[in-house]
mmCIF file with all atom_site columns, N, CA, C and O in Angstrom:
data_model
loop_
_atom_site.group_PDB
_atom_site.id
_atom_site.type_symbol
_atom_site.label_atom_id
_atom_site.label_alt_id
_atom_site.label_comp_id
_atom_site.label_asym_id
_atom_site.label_entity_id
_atom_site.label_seq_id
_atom_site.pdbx_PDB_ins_code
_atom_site.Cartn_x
_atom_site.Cartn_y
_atom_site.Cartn_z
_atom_site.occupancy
_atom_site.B_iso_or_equiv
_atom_site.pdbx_formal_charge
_atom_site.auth_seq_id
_atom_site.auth_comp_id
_atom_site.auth_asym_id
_atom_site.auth_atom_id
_atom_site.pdbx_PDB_model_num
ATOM 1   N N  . UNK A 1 1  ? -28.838 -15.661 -11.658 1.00 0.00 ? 1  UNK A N  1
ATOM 2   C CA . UNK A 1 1  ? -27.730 -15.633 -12.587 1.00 0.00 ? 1  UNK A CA 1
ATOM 3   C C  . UNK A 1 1  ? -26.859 -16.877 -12.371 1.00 0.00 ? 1  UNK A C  1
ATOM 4   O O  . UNK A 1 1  ? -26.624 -17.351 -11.259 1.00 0.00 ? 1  UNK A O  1
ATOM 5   N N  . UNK A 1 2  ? -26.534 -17.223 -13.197 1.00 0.00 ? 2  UNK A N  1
ATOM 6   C CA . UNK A 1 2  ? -25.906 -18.847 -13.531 1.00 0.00 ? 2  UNK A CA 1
ATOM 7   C C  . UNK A 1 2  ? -23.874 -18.494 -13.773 1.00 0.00 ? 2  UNK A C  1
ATOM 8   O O  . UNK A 1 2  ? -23.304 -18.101 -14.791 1.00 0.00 ? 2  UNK A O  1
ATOM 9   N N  . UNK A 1 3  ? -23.404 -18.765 -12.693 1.00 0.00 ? 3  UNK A N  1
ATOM 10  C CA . UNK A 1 3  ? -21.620 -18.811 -12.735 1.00 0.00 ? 3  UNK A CA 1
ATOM 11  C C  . UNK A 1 3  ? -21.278 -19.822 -13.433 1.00 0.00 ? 3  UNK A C  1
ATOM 12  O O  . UNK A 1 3  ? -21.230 -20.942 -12.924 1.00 0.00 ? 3  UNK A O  1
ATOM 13  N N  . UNK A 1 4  ? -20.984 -19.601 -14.709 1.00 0.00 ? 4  UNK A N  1
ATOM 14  C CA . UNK A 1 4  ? -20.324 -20.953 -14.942 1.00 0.00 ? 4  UNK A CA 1
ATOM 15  C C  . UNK A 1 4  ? -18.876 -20.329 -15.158 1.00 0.00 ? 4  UNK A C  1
ATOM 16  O O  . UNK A 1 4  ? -18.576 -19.203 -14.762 1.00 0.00 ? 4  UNK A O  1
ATOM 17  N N  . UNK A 1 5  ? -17.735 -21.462 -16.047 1.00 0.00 ? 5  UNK A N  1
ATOM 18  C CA . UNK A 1 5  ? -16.635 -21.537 -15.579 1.00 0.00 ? 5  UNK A CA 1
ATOM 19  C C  . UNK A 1 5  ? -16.029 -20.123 -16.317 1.00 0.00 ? 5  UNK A C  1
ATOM 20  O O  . UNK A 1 5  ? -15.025 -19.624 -15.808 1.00 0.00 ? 5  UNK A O  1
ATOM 21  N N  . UNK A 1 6  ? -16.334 -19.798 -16.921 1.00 0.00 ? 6  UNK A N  1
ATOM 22  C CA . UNK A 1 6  ? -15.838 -18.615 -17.778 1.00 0.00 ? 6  UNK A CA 1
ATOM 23  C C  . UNK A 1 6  ? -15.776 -17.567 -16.688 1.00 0.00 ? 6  UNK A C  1
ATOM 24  O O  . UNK A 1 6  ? -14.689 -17.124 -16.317 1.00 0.00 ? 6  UNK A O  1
ATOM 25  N N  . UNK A 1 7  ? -17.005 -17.135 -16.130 1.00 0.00 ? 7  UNK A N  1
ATOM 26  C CA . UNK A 1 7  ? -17.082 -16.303 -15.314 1.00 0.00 ? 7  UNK A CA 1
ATOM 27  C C  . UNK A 1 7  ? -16.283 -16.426 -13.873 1.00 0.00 ? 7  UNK A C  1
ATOM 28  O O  . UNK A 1 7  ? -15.446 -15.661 -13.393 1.00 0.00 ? 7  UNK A O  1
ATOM 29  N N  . UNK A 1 8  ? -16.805 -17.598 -13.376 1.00 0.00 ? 8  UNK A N  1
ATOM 30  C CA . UNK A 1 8  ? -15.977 -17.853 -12.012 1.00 0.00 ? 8  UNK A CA 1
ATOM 31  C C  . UNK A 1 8  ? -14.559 -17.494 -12.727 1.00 0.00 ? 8  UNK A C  1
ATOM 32  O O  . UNK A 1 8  ? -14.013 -16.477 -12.300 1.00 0.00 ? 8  UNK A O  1
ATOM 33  N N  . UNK A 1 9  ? -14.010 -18.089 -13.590 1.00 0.00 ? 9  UNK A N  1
ATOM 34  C CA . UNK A 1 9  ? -12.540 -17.675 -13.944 1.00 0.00 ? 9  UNK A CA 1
ATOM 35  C C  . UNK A 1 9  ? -12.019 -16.333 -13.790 1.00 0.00 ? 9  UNK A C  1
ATOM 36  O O  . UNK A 1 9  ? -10.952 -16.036 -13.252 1.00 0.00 ? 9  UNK A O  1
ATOM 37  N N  . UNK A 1 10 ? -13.150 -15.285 -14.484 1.00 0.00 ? 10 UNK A N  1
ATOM 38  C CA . UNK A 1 10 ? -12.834 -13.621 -14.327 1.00 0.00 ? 10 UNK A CA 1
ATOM 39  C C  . UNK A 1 10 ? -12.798 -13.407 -13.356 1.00 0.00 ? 10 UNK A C  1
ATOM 40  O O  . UNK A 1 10 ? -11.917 -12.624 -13.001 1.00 0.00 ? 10 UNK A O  1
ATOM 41  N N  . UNK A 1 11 ? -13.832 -14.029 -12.222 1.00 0.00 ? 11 UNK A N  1
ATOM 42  C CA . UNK A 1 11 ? -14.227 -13.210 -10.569 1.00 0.00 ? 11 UNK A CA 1
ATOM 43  C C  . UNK A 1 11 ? -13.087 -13.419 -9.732  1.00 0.00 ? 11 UNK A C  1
ATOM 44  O O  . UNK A 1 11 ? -12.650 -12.564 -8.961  1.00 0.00 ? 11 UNK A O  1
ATOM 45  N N  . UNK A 1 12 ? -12.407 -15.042 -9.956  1.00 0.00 ? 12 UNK A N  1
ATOM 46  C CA . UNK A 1 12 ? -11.495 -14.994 -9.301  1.00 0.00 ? 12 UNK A CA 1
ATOM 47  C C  . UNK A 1 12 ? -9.766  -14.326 -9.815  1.00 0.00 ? 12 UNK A C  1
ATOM 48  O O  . UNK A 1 12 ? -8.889  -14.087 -8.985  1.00 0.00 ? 12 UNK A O  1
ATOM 49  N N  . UNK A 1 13 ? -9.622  -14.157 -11.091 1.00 0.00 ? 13 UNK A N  1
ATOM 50  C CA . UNK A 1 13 ? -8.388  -13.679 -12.032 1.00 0.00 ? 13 UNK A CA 1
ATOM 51  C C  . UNK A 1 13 ? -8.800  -12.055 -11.248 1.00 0.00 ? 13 UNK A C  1
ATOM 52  O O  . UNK A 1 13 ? -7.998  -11.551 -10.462 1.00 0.00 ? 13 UNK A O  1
ATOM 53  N N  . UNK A 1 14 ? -9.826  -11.522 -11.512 1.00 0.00 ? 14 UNK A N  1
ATOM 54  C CA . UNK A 1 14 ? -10.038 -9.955  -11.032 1.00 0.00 ? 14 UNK A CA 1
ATOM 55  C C  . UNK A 1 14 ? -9.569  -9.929  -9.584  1.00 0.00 ? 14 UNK A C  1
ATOM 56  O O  . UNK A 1 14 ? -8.953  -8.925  -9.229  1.00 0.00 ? 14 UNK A O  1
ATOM 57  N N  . UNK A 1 15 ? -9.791  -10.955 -8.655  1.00 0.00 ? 15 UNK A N  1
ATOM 58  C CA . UNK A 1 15 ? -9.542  -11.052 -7.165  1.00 0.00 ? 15 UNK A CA 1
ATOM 59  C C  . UNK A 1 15 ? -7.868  -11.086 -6.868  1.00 0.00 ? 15 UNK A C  1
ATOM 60  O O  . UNK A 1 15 ? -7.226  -10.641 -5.917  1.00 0.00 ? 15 UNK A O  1
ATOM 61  N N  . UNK A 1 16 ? -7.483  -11.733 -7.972  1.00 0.00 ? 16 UNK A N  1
ATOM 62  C CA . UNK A 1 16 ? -6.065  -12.121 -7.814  1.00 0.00 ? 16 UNK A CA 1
ATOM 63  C C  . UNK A 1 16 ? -5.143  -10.749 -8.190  1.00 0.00 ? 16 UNK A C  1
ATOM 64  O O  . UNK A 1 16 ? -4.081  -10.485 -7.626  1.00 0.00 ? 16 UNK A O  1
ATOM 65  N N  . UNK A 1 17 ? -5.788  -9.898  -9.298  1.00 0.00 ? 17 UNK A N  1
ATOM 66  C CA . UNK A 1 17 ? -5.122  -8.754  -9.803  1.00 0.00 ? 17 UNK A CA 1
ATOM 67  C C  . UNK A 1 17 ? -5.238  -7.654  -8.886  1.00 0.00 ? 17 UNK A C  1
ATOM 68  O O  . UNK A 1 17 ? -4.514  -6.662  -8.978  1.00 0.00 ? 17 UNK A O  1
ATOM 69  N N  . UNK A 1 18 ? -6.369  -7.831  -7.761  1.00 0.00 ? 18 UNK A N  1
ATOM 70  C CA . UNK A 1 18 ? -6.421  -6.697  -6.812  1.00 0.00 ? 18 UNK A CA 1
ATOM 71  C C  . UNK A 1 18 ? -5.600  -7.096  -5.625  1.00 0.00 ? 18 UNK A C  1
ATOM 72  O O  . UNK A 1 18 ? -4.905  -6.200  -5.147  1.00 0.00 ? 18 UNK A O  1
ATOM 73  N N  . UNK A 1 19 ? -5.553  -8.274  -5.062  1.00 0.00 ? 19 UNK A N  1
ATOM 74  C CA . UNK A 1 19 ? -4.672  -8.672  -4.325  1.00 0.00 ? 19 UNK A CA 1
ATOM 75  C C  . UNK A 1 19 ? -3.596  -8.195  -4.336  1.00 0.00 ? 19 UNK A C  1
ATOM 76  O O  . UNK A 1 19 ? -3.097  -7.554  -3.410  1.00 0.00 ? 19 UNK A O  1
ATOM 77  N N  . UNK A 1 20 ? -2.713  -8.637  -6.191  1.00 0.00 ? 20 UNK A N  1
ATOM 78  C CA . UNK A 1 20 ? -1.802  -8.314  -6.282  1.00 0.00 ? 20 UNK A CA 1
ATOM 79  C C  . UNK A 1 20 ? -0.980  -6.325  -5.818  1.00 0.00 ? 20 UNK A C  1
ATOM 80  O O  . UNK A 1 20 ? 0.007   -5.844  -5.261  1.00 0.00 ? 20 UNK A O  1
ATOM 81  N N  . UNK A 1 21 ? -2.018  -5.954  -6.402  1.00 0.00 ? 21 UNK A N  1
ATOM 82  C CA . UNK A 1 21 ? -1.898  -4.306  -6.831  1.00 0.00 ? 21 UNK A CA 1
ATOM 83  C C  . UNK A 1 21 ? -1.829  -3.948  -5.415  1.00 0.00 ? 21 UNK A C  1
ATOM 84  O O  . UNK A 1 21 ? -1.051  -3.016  -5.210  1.00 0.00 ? 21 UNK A O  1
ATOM 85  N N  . UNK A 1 22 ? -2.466  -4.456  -4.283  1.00 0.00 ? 22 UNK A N  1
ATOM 86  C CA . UNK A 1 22 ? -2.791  -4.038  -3.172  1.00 0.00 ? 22 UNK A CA 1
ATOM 87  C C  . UNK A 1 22 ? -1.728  -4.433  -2.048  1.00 0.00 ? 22 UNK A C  1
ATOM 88  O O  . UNK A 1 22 ? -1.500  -3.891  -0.966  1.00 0.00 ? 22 UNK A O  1
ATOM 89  N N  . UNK A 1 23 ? -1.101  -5.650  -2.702  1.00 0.00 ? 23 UNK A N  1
ATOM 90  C CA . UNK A 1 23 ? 0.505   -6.318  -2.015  1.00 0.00 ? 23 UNK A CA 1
ATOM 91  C C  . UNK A 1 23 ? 0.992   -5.117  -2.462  1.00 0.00 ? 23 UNK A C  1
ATOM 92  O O  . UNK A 1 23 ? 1.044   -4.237  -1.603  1.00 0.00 ? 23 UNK A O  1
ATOM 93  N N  . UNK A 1 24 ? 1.470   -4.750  -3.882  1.00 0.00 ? 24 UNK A N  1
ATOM 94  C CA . UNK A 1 24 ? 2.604   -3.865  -4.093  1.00 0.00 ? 24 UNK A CA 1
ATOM 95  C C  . UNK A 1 24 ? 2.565   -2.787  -3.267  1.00 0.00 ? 24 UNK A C  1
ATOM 96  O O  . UNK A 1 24 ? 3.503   -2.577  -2.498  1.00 0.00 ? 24 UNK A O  1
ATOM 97  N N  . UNK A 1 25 ? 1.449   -1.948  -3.322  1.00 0.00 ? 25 UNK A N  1
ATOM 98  C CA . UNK A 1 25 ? 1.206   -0.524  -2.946  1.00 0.00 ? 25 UNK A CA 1
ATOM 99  C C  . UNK A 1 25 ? 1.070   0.089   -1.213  1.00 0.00 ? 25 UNK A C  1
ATOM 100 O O  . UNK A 1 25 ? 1.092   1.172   -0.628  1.00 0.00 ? 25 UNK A O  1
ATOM 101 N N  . UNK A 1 26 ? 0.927   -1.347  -0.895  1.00 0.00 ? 26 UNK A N  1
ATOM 102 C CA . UNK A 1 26 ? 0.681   -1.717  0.682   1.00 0.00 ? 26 UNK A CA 1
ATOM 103 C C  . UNK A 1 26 ? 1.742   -1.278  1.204   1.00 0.00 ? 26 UNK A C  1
ATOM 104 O O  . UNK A 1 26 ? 1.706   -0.177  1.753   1.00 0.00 ? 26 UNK A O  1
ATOM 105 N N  . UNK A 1 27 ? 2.866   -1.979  1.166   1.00 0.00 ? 27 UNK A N  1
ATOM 106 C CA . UNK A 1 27 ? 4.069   -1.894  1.435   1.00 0.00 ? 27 UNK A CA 1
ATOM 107 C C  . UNK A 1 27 ? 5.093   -0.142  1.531   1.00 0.00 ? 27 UNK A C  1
ATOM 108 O O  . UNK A 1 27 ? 5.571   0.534   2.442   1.00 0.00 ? 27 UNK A O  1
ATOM 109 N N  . UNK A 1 28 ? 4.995   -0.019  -0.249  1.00 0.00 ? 28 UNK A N  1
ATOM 110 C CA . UNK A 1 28 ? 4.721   1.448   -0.252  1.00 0.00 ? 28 UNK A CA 1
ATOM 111 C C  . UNK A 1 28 ? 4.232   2.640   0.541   1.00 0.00 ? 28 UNK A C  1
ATOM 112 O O  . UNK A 1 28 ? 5.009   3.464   1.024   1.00 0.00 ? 28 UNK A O  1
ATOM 113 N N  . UNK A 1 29 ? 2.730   2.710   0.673   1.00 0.00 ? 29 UNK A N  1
ATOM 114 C CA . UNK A 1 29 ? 2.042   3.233   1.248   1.00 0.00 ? 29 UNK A CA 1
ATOM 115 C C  . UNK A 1 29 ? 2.618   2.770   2.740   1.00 0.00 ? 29 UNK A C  1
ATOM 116 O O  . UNK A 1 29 ? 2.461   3.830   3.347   1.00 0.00 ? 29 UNK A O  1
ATOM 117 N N  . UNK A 1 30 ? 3.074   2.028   3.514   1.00 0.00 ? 30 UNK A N  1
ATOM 118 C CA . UNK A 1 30 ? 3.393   2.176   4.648   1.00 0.00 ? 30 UNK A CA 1
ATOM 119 C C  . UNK A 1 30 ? 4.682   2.456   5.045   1.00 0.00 ? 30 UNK A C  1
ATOM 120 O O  . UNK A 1 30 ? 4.989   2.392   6.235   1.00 0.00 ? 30 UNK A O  1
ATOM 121 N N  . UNK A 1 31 ? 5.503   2.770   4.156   1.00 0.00 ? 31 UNK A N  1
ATOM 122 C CA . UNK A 1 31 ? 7.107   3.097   4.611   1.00 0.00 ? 31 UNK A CA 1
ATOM 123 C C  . UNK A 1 31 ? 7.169   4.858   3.880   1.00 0.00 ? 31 UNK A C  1
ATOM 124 O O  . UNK A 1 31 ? 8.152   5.597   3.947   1.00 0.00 ? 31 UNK A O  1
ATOM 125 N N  . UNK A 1 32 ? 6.243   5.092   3.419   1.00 0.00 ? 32 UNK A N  1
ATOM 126 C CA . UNK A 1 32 ? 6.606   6.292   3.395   1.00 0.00 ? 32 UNK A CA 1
ATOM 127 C C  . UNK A 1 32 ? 5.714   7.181   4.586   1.00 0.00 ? 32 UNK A C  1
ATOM 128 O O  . UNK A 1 32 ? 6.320   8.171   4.995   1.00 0.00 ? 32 UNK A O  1
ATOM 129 N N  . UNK A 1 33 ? 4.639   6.996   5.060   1.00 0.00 ? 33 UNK A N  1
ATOM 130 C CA . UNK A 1 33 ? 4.400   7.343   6.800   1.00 0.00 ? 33 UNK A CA 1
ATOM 131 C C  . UNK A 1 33 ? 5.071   7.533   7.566   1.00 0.00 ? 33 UNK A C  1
ATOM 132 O O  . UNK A 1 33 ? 5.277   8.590   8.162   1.00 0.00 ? 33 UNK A O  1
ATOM 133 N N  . UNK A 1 34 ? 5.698   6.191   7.732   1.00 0.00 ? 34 UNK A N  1
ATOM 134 C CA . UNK A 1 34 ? 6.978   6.298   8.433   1.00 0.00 ? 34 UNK A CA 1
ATOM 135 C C  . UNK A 1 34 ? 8.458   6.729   8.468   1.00 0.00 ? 34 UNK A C  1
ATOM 136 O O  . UNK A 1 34 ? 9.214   6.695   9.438   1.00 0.00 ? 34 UNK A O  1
ATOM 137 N N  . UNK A 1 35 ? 8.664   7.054   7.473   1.00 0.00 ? 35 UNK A N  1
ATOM 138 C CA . UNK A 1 35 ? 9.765   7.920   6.896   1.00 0.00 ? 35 UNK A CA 1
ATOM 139 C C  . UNK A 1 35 ? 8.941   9.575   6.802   1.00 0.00 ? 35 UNK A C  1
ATOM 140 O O  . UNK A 1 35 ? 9.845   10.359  6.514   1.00 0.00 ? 35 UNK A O  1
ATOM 141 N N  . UNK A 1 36 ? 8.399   9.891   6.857   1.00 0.00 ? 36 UNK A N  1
ATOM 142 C CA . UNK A 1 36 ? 7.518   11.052  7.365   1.00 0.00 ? 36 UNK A CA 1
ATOM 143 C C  . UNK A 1 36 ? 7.853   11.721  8.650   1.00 0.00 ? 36 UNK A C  1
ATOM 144 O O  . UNK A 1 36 ? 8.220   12.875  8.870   1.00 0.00 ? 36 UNK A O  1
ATOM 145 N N  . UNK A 1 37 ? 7.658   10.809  9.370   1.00 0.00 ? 37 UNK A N  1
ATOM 146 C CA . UNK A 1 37 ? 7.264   10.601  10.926  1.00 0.00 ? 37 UNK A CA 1
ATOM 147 C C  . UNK A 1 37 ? 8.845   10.801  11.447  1.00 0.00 ? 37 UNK A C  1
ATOM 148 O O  . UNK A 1 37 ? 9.172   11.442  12.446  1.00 0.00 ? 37 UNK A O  1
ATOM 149 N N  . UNK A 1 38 ? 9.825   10.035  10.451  1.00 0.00 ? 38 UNK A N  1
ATOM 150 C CA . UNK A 1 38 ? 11.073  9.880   10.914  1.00 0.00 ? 38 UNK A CA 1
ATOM 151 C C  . UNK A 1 38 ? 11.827  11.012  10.483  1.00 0.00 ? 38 UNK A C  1
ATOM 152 O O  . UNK A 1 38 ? 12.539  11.389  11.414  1.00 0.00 ? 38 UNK A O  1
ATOM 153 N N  . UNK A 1 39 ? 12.014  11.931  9.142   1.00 0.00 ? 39 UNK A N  1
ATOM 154 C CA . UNK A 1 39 ? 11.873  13.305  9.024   1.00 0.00 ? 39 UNK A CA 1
ATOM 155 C C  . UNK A 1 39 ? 11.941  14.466  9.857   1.00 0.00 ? 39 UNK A C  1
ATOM 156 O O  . UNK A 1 39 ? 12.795  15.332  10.046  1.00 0.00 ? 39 UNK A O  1
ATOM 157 N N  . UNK A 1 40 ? 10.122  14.099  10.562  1.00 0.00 ? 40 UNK A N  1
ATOM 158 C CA . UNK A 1 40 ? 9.583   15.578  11.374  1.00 0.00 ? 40 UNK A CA 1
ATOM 159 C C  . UNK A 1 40 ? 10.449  15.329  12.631  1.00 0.00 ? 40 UNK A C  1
ATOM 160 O O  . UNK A 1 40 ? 10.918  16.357  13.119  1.00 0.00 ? 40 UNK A O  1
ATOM 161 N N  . UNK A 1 41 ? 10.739  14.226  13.221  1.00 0.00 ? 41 UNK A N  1
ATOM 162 C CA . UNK A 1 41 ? 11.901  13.853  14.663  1.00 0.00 ? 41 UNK A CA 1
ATOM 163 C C  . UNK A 1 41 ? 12.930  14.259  14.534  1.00 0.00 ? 41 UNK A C  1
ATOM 164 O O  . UNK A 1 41 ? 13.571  14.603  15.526  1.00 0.00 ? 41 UNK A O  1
ATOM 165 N N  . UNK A 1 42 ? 13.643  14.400  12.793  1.00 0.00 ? 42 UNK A N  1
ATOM 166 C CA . UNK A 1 42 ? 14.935  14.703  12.675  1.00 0.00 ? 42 UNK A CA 1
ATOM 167 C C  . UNK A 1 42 ? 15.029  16.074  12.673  1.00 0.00 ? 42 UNK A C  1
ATOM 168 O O  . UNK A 1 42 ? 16.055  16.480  13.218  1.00 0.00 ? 42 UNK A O  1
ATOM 169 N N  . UNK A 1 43 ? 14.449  16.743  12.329  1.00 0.00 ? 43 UNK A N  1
ATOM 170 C CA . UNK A 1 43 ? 14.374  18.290  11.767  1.00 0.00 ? 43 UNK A CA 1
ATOM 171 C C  . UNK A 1 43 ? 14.089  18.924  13.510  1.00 0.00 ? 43 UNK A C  1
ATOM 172 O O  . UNK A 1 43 ? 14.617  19.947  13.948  1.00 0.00 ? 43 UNK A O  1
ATOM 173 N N  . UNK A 1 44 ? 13.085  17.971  14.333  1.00 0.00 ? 44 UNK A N  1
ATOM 174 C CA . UNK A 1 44 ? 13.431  18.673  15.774  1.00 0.00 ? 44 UNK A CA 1
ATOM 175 C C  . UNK A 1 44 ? 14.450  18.632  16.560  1.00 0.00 ? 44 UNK A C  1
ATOM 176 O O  . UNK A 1 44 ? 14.646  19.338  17.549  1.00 0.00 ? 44 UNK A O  1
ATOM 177 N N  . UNK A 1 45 ? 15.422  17.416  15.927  1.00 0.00 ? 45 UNK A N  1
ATOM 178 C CA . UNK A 1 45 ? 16.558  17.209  16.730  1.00 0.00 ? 45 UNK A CA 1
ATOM 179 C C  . UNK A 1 45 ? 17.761  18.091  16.263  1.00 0.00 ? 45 UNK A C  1
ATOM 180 O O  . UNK A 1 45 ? 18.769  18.392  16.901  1.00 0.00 ? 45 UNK A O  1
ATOM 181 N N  . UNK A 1 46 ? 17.358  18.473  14.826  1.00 0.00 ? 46 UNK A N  1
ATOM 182 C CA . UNK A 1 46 ? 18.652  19.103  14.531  1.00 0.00 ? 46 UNK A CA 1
ATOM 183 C C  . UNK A 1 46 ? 17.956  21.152  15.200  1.00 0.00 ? 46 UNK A C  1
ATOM 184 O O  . UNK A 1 46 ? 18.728  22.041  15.560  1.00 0.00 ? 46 UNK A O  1
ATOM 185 N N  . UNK A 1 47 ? 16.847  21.240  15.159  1.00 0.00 ? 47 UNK A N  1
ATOM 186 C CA . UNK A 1 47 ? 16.955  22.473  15.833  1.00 0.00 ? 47 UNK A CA 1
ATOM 187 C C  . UNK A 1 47 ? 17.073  22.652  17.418  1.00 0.00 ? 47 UNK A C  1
ATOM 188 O O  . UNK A 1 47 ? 16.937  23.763  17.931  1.00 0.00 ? 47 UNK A O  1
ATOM 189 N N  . UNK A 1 48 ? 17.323  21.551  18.133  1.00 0.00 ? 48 UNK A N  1
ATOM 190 C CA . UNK A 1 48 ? 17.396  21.342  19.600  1.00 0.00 ? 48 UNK A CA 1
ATOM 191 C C  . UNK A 1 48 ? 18.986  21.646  19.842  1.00 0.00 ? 48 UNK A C  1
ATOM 192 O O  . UNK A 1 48 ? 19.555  22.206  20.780  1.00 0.00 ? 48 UNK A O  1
ATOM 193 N N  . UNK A 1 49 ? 19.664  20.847  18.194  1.00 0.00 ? 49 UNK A N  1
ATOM 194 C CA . UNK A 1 49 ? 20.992  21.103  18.767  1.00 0.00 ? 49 UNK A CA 1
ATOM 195 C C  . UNK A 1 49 ? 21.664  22.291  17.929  1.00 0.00 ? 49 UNK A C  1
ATOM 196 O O  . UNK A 1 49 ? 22.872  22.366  17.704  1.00 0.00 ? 49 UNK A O  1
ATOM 197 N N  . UNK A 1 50 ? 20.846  23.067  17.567  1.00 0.00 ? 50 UNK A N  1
ATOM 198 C CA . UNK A 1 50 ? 21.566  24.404  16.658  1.00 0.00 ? 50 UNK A CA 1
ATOM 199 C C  . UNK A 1 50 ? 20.326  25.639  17.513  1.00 0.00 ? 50 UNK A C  1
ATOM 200 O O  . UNK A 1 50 ? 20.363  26.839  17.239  1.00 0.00 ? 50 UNK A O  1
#
């Protein structure tokens, strides 16, 4: 199969749109774990002191 420029253009535009999607959601996806995590610590601290 023969890449010419049309195509290389899509393979890399498709590379760039997953990149992108995967910056946004990344970020996302890792602060709500941790706000999870930070939650279940709070809820033991407030029954430690009640």
């Amino acid at each position: 199969m023969k890449i010419n420029a049309v195509r290389a253009m899509l393979i890399v535009s498709i590379m760039i749109i997953l990149l992108y999607i995967l910056g946004l959601f990344l970020p996302i996806i890792l602060n709500t774990k941790s706000s999870k995590i930070f939650n279940n610590n709070s809820t033991k601290y407030i029954r430690l002191i009640s």
